[in-house]
Coordinates of C-alpha atoms and ligand atoms in Angstrom, one line a residue:
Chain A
X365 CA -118.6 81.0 -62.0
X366 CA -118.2 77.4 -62.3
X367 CA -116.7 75.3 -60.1
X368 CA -113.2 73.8 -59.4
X369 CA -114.9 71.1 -57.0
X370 CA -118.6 70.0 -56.4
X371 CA -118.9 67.0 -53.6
X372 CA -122.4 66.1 -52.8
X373 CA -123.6 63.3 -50.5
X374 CA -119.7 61.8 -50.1
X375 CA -119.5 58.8 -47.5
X376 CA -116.3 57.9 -46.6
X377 CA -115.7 54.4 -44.0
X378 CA -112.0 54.3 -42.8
X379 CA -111.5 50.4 -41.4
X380 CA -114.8 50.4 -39.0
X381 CA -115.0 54.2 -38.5
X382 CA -117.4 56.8 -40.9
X383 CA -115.1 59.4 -41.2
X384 CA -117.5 61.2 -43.5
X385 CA -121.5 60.5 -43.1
X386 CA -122.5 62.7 -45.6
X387 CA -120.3 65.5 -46.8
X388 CA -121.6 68.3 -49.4
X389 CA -119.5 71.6 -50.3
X390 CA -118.4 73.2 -53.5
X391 CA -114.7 75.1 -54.2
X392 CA -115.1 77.9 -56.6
X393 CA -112.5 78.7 -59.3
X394 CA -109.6 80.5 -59.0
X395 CA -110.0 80.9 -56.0
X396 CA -108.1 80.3 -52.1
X397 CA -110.7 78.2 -50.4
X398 CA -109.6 76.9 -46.9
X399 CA -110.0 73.5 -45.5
X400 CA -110.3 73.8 -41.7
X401 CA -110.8 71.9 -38.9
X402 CA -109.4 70.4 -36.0
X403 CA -107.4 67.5 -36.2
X404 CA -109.4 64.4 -37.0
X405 CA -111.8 66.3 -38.1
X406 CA -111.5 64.3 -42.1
X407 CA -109.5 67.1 -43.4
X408 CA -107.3 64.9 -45.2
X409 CA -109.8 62.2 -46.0
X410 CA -111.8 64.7 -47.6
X411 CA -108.8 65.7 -50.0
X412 CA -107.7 62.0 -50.7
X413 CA -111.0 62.0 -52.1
X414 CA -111.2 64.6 -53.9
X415 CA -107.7 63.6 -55.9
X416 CA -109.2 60.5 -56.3
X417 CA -106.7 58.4 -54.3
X418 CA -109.6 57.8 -51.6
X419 CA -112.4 54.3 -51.4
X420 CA -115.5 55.9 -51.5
X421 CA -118.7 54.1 -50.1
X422 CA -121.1 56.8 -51.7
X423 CA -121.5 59.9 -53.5
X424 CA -120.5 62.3 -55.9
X425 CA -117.3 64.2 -56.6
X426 CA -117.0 66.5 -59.7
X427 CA -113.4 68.3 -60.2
X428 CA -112.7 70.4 -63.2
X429 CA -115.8 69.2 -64.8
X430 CA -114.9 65.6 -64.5
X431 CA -114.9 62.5 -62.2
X432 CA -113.2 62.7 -59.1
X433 CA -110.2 60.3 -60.1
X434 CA -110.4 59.7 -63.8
X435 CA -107.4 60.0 -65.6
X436 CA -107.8 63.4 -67.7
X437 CA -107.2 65.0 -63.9
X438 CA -104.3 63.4 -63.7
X439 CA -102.3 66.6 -65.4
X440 CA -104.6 68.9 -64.0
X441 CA -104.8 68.5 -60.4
X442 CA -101.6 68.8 -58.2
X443 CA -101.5 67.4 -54.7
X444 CA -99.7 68.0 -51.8
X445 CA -99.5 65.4 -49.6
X446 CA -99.7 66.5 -45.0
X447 CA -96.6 64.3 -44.9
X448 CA -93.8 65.1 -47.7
X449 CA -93.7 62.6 -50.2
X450 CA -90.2 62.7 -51.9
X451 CA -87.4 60.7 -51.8
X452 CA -85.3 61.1 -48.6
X453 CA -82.0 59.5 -50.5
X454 CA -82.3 61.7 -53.0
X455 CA -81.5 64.8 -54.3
X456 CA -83.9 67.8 -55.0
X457 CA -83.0 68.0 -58.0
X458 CA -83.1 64.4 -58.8
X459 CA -86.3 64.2 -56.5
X460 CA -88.0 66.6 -59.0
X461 CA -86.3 65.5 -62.5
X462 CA -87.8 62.0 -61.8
X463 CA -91.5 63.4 -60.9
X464 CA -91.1 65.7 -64.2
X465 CA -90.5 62.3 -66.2
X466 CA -93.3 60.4 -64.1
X467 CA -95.7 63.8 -65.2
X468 CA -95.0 63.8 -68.7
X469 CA -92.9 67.6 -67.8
X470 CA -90.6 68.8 -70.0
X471 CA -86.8 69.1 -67.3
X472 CA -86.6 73.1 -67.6
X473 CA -89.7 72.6 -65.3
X474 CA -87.8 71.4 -62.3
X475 CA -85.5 74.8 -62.3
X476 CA -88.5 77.1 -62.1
X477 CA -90.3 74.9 -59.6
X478 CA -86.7 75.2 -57.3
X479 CA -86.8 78.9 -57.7
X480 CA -90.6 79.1 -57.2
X481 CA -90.3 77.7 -53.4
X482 CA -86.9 79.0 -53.2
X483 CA -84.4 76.0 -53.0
X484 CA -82.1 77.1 -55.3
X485 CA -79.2 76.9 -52.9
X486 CA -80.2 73.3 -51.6
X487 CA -80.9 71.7 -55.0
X488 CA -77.9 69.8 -54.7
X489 CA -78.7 68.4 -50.9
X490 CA -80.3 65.2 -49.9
X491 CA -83.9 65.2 -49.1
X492 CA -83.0 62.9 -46.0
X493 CA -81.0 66.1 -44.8
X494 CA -83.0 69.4 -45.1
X495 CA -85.3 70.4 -42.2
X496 CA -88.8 69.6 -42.1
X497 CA -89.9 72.4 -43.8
X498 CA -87.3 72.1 -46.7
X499 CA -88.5 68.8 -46.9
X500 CA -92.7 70.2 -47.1
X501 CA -91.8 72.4 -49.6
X502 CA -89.5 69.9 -52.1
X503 CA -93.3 68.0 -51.5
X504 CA -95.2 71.3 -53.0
X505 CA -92.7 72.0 -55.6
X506 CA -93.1 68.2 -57.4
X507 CA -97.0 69.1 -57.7
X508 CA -96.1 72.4 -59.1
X509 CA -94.5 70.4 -61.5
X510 CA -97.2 70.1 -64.6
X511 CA -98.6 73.6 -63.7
X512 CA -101.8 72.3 -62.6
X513 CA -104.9 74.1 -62.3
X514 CA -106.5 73.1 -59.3
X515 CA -104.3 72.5 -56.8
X516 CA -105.0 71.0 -53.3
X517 CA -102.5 71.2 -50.6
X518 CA -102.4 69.1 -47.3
X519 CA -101.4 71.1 -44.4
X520 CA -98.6 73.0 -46.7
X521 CA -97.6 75.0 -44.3
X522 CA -96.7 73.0 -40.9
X523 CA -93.5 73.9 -39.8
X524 CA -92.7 76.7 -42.1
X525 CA -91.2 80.2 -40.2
X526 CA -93.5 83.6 -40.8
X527 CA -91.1 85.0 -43.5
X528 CA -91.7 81.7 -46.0
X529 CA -95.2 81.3 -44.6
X530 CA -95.8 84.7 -46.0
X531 CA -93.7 84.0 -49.4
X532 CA -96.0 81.1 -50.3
X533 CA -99.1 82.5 -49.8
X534 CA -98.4 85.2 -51.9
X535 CA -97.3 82.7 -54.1
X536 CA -100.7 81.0 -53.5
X537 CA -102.4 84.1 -54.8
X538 CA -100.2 85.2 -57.4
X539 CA -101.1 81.4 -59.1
X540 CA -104.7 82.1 -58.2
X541 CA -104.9 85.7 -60.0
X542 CA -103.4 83.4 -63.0
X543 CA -107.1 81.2 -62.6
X544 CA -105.6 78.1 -60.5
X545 CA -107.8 76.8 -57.9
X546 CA -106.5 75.9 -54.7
X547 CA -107.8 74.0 -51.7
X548 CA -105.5 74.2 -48.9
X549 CA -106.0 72.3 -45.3
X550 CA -104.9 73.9 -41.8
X551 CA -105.5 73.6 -38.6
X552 CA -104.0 76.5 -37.7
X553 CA -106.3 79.4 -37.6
X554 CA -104.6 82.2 -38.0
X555 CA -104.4 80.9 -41.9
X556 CA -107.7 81.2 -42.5
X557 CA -107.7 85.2 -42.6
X558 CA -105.4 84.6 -45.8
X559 CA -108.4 82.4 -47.8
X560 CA -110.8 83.9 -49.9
X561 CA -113.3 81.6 -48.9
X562 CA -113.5 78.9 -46.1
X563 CA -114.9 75.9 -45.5
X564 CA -115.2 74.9 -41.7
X565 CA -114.8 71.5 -40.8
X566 CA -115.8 69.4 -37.8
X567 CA -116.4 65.9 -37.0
X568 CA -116.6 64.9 -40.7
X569 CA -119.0 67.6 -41.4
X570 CA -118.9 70.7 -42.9
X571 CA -119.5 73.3 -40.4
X572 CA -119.5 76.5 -42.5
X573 CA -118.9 77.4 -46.2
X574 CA -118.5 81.3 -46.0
X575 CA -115.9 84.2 -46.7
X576 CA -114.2 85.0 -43.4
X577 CA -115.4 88.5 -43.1
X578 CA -119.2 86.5 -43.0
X579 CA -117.9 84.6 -40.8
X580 CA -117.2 86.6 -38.1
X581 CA -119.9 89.2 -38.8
X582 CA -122.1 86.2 -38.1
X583 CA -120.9 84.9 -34.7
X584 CA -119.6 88.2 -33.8
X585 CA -116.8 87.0 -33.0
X586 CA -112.9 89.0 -33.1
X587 CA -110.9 86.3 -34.9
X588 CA -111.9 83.4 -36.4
X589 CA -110.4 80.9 -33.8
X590 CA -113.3 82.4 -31.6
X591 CA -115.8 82.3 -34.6
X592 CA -115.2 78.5 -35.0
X593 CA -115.8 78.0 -31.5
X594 CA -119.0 80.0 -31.3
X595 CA -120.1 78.6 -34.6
X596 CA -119.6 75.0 -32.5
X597 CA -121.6 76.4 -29.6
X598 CA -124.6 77.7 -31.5
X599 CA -124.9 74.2 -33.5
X600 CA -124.3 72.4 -30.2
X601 CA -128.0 74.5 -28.4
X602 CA -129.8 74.7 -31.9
Chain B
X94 CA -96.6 52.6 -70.6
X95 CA -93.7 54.5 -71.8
X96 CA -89.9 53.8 -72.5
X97 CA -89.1 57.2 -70.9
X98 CA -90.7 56.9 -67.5
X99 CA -89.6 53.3 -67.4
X100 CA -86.0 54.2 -67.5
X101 CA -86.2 56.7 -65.7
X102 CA -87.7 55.1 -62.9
X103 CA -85.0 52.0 -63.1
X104 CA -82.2 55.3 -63.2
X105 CA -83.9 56.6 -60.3
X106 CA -83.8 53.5 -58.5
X107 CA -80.7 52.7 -59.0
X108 CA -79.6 56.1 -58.1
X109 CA -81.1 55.6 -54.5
X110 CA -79.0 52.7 -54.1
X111 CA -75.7 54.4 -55.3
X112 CA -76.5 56.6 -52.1
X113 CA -76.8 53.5 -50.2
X114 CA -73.7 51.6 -49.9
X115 CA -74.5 48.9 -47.3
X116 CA -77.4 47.8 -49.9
X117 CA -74.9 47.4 -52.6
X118 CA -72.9 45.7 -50.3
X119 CA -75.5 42.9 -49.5
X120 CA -76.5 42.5 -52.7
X121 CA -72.8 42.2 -54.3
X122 CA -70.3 41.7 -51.8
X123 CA -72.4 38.8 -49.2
X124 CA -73.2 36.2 -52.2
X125 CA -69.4 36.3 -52.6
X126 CA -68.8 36.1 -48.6
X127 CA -71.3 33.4 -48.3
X128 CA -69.6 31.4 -50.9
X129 CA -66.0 31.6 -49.8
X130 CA -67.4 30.4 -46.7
X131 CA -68.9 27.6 -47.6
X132 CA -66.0 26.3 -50.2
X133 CA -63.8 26.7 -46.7
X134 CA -66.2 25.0 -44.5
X135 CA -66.1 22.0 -47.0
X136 CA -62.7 22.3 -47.6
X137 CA -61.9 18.7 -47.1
X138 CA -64.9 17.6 -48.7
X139 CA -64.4 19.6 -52.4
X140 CA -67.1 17.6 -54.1
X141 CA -69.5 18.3 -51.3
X142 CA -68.9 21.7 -52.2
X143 CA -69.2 20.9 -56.1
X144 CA -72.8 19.5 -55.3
X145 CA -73.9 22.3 -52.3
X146 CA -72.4 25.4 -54.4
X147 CA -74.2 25.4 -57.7
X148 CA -77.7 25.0 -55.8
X149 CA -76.7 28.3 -53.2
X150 CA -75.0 30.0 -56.2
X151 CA -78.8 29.7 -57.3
X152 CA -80.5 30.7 -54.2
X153 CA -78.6 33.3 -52.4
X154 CA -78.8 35.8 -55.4
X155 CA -82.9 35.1 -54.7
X156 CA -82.5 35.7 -51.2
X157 CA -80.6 39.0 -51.3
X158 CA -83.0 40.1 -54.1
X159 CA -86.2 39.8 -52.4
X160 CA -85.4 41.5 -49.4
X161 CA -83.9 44.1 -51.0
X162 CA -86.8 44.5 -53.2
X163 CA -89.6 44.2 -51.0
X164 CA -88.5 46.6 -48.4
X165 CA -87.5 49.3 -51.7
X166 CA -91.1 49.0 -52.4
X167 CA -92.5 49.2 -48.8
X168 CA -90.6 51.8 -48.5
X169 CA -92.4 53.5 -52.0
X170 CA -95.6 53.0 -50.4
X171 CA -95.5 54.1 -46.8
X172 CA -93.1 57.4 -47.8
X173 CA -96.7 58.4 -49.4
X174 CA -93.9 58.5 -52.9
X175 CA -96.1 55.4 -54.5
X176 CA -99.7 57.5 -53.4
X177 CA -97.5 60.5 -55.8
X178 CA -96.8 58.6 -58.3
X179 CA -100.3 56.9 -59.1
X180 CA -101.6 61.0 -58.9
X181 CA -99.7 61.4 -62.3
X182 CA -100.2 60.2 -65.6
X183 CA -97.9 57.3 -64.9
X184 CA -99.2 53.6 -65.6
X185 CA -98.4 51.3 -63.4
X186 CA -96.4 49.3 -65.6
X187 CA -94.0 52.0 -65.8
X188 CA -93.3 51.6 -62.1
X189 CA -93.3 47.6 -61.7
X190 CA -90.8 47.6 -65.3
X191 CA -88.4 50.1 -63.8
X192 CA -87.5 48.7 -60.2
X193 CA -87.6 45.2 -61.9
X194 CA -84.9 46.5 -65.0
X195 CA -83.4 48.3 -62.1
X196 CA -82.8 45.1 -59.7
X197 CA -82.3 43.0 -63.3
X198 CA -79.3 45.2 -63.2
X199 CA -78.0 44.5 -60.1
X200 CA -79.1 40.7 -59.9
X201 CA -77.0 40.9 -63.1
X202 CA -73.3 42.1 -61.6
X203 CA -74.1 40.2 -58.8
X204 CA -74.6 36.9 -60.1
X205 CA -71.8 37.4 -62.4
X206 CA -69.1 38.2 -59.9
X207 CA -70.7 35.1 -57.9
X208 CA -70.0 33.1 -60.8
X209 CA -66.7 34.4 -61.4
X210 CA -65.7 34.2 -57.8
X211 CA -66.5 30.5 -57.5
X212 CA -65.2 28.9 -61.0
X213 CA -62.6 30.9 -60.8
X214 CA -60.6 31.3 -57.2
X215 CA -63.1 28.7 -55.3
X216 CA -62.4 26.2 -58.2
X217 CA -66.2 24.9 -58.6
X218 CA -66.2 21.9 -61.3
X219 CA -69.2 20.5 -62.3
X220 CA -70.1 18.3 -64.9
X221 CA -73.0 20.5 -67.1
X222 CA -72.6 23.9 -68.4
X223 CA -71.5 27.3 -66.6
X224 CA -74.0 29.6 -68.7
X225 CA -77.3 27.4 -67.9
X226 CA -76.4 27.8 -64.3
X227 CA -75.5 31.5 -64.4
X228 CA -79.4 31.7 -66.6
X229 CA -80.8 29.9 -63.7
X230 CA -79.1 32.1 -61.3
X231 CA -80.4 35.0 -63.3
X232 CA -83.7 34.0 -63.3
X233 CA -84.2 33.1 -60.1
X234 CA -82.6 36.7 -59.0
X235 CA -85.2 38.1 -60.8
X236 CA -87.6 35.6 -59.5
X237 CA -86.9 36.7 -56.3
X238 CA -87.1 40.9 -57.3
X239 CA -90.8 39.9 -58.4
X240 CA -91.7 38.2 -55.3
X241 CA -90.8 41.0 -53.6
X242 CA -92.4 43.3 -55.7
X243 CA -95.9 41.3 -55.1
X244 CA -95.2 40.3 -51.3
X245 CA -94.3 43.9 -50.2
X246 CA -97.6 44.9 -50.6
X247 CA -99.0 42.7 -47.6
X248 CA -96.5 44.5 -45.4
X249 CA -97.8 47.5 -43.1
X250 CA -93.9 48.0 -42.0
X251 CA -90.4 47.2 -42.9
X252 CA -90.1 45.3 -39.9
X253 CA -93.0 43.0 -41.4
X254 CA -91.5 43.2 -45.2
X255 CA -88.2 41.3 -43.7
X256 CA -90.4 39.0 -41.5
X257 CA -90.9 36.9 -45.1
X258 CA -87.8 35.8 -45.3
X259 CA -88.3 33.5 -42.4
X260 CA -92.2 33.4 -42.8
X261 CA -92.1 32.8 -46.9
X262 CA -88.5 32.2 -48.1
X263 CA -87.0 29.7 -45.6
X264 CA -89.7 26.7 -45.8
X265 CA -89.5 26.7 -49.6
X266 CA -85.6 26.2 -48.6
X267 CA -85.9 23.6 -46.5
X268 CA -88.7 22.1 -48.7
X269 CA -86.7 23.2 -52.0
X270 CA -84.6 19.6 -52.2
X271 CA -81.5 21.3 -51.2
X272 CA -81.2 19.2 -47.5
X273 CA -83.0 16.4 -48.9
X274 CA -83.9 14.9 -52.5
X275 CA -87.6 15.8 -52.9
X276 CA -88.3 12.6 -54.4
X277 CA -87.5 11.0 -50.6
X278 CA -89.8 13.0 -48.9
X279 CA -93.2 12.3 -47.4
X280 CA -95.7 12.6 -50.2
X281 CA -97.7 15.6 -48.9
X282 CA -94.4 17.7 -48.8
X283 CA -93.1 16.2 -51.6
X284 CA -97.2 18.2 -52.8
X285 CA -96.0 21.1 -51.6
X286 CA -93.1 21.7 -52.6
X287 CA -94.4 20.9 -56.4
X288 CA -96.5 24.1 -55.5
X289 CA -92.9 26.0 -54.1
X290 CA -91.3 28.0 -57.4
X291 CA -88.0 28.2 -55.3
X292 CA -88.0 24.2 -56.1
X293 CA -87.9 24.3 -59.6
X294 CA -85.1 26.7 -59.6
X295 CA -83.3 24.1 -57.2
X296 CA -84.0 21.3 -59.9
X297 CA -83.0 23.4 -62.2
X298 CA -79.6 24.2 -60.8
X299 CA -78.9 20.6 -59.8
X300 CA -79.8 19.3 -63.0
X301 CA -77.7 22.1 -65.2
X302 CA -74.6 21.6 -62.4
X303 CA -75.3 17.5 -63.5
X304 CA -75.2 17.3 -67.0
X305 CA -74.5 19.6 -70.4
X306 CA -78.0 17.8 -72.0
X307 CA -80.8 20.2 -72.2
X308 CA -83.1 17.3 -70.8
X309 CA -87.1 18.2 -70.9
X310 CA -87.3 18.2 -67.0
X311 CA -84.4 21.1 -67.0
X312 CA -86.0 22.9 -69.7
X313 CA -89.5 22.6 -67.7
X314 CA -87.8 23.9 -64.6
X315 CA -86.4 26.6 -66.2
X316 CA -89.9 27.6 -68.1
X317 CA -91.6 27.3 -64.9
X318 CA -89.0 30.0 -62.7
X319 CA -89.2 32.0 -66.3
X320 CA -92.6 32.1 -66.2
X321 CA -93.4 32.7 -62.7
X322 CA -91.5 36.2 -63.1
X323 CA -94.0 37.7 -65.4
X324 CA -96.7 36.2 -63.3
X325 CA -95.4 37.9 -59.9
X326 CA -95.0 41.1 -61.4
X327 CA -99.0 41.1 -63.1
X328 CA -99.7 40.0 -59.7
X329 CA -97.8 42.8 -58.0
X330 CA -99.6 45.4 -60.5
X331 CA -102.9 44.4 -59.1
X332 CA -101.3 45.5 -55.6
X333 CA -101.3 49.1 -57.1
X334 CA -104.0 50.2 -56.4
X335 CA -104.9 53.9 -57.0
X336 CA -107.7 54.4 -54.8
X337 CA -106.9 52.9 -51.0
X338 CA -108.9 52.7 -48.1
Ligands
ATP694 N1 -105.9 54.6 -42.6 C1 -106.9 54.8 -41.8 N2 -107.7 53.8 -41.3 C2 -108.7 54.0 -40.4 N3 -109.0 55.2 -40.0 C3 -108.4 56.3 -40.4 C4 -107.3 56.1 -41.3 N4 -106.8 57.4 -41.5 C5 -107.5 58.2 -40.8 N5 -108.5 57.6 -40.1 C6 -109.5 58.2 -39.2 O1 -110.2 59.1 -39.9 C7 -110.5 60.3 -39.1 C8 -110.1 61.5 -40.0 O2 -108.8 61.5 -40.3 P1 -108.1 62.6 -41.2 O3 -106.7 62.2 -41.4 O4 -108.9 62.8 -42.4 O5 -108.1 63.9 -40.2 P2 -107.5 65.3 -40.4 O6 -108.6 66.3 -40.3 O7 -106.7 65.3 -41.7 O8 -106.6 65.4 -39.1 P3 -105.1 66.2 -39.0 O9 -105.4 67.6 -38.9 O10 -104.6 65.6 -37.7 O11 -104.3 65.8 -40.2 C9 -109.6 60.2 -37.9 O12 -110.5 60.0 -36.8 C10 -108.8 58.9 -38.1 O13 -108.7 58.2 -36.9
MG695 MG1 -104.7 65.5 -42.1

């Protein structure tokens, strides 16, 4: 299969600090791969890169068959910002009418993106007043917008209760079976059994690039939170 | 660039300040504060007020406009909205041309009640023509939402964004010939304030205030506020940038 994403040698230099040394990893198509790591670990440095909003010092990043960045991806990739990026003074509605426009959308777009992360009833509310996870999911629903096919999501999930948690990653899936690609960053374990495939992060490294079922048949390990931290202890005596 | 996302950037701006009504306040309701002021405070002295008003009628509009606009667009860039925005098939253009038809808008109303307010109940009189001073005014107003444009970009907070109005704004005031005739002072400020666009537009306004002749030194001031608009904004473009460190 090919792939949605192929980075190979990326070096990434963040004021004085090499966030990334020398990052390699692939995402598959249409299919859930999971970005973990703990925090700092580049997480989102990695995906600025990859949507092409990143300085790069070195290396190589192929999405959808093109440049990381160039302006074909620009209807093709949606992105999720870790901090929602909508207008607080705002609407919903208005938030996502004016990112149609801005993504060259047709407007019937911005009802089925309301429905899709369930916002009906608040369309008509302020951004500045829903809760924070209103707020993260007004943020996924704009890059829902063109029906993207890869789509790579920044900690999309922070502050969401079980129920919705749930709700989007079947939504996740459901999109996938239709052949988009997602990359989607957590730091929050318990995620990753969700993820067809994972990539582990650490210390601007990738750790691991395996299904979770290898993963913990490999460090023997119960749940995955204890796999990462085995997987850190056998790379820390090797 | 497109017409479509260009208006509907400039709808969307103006939108978010229809939700904000102590912004539309500043910009429409303090130019007209400021002024009745100042016609009170000379109001034994009306022709000091004929001089001093068509110069501020000039500059205030500027004022309002770049504060306003350079914290609107630091606000676009640390809300991670601008970071959005350049992930779409947007150009840039599209962005820059809506805020600045957006803030045209306002800078419009505004300096038209401003101009209103003081021929009208403040009794203003001057000796050249109303509608070269209200095109100065204009300009300059928009001079002032390009400025902002460009300038908000070396802001890391809005804190900072509102720090050049003392840091960038006042000295080409006090340089800008409005406390003293530029001609008078020492040569190497006299320099700088050639350099200062916020001069020419004080020229300007003197000059159209003075006298209903189209002179070449009016028309050059004019050219030179028109032209450093245009020149703000390409500048501010180059500010966009789509990757960032
Ligand atoms: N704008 C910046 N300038 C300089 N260094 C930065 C900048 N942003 C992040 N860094 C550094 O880069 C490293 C990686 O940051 P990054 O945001 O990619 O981590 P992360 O894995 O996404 O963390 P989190 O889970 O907390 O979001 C951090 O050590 C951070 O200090
Ligand atoms: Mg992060």
């Amino acid at each position: 299969m090919m792939n949605a994403i192929e980075v190979s040698h990326l070096r990434v230099i963040r004021g004085r600090r090499v966030v990334l040394a020398d990052l390699s990893c692939t995402v598959a198509s249409g299919t859930v791969t999971g970005l973990l790591g703990p925090s700092g670990s580049g997480k989102t440095t990695l995906i600025r890169a990859i949507v092409g909003v990143q300085e790069v010092a070195a290396g190589q990043l192929t999405v959808l068959g093109q440049p990381a960045g160039s302006p074909e991806l620009r209807r093709q990739v949606g992105y999720v910002t870790q901090t929602p990026s909508v207008y607080a003074d705002l609407t919903v509605r208005e938030n996502l009418a004016y990112f149609a426009t801005m993504a060259g959308v047709a407007t019937s777009a911005v009802a089925r993106v309301i429905e899709t992360v369930s916002l009906t009833a608040l369309s008509r509310t302020q951004v500045g007043q829903l809760s924070g996870g209103e707020r993260a999911r007004v943020s996924l629903a704009a890059a829902l917008l063109p029906s993207p096919q890869l789509l790579v999501l920044d900690e999309p999930t922070v502050g969401l209760d079980p129920l919705l948690r749930q709700e989007l990653w079947a939504l996740f899936h459901q999109l996938a079976a239709q052949g988009v690609s997602f990359l989607i960053s957590s730091h929050v374990m318990d995620e990753a059994d969700r993820c067809g495939r994972l990539l582990l992060m650490r210390e601007g490294a990738i750790l691991a690039d395996a299904t979770p079922e290898d993963l913990r048949q490999r460090t023997q390990a119960d749940d995955l939170e204890g796999a990462f931290l085995r997987l850190i202890a056998l790379q820390a005596s090797a | 660039m497109t017409a479509r996302r260009t208006l509907a950037t400039c709808g969307r701006v103006l939108r978010q300040l229809r939700h904000d009504p102590r912004t539309v306040a500043l910009m429409l309701v303090v130019p007209c504060l400021l002024m009745t002021l100042l016609r009170y405070v000379y109001d034994g002295k009306v022709q000091v007020f004929d001089h001093v008003a068509p110069v501020l009628v000039v500059l205030f509009p500027f004022t309002v406009m770049f504060v306003v606009t350079s914290v609107a667009m630091l606000r676009e860039r640390s809300s991670g909205t601008l970071e959005r925005l350049l992930t779409t098939p947007m150009a840039k253009g599209d962005l820059l041309a809506g805020y600045a038809l957006a803030f045209s808008t306002a800078a419009l109303i505004q300096v038209g009640l401003v101009m209103v307010l003081v021929v009208g109940p403040l009794g203003l009189k001057i000796g050249g023509s109303l509608s070269v001073l209200g095109l100065v005014a204009l300009l300059d107003a928009l001079l002032g939402t390009a400025l902002g444009l460009f300038l908000s970009a070396f802001a890391k907070t809005e804190f900072q964004a509102v720090q050049f109005l003392p840091a960038f704004v006042l000295p080409q005031l006090v340089l800008g010939g409005l406390f003293a005739p530029r001609s008078e002072m020492l040569p190497v400020l006299n320099w700088l304030s050639d350099l200062m666009p916020l001069s020419y537009a004080v020229d300007a306004a003197t000059r159209a205030a003075a006298s209903h002749v189209w002179t070449s030194t009016l028309a050059t001031d004019v050219l030179v506020v028109a032209a450093c608009i245009p020149l703000s904004l390409g500048l501010g473009a180059l500010t966009l940038r789509r990757r960032t460190p």
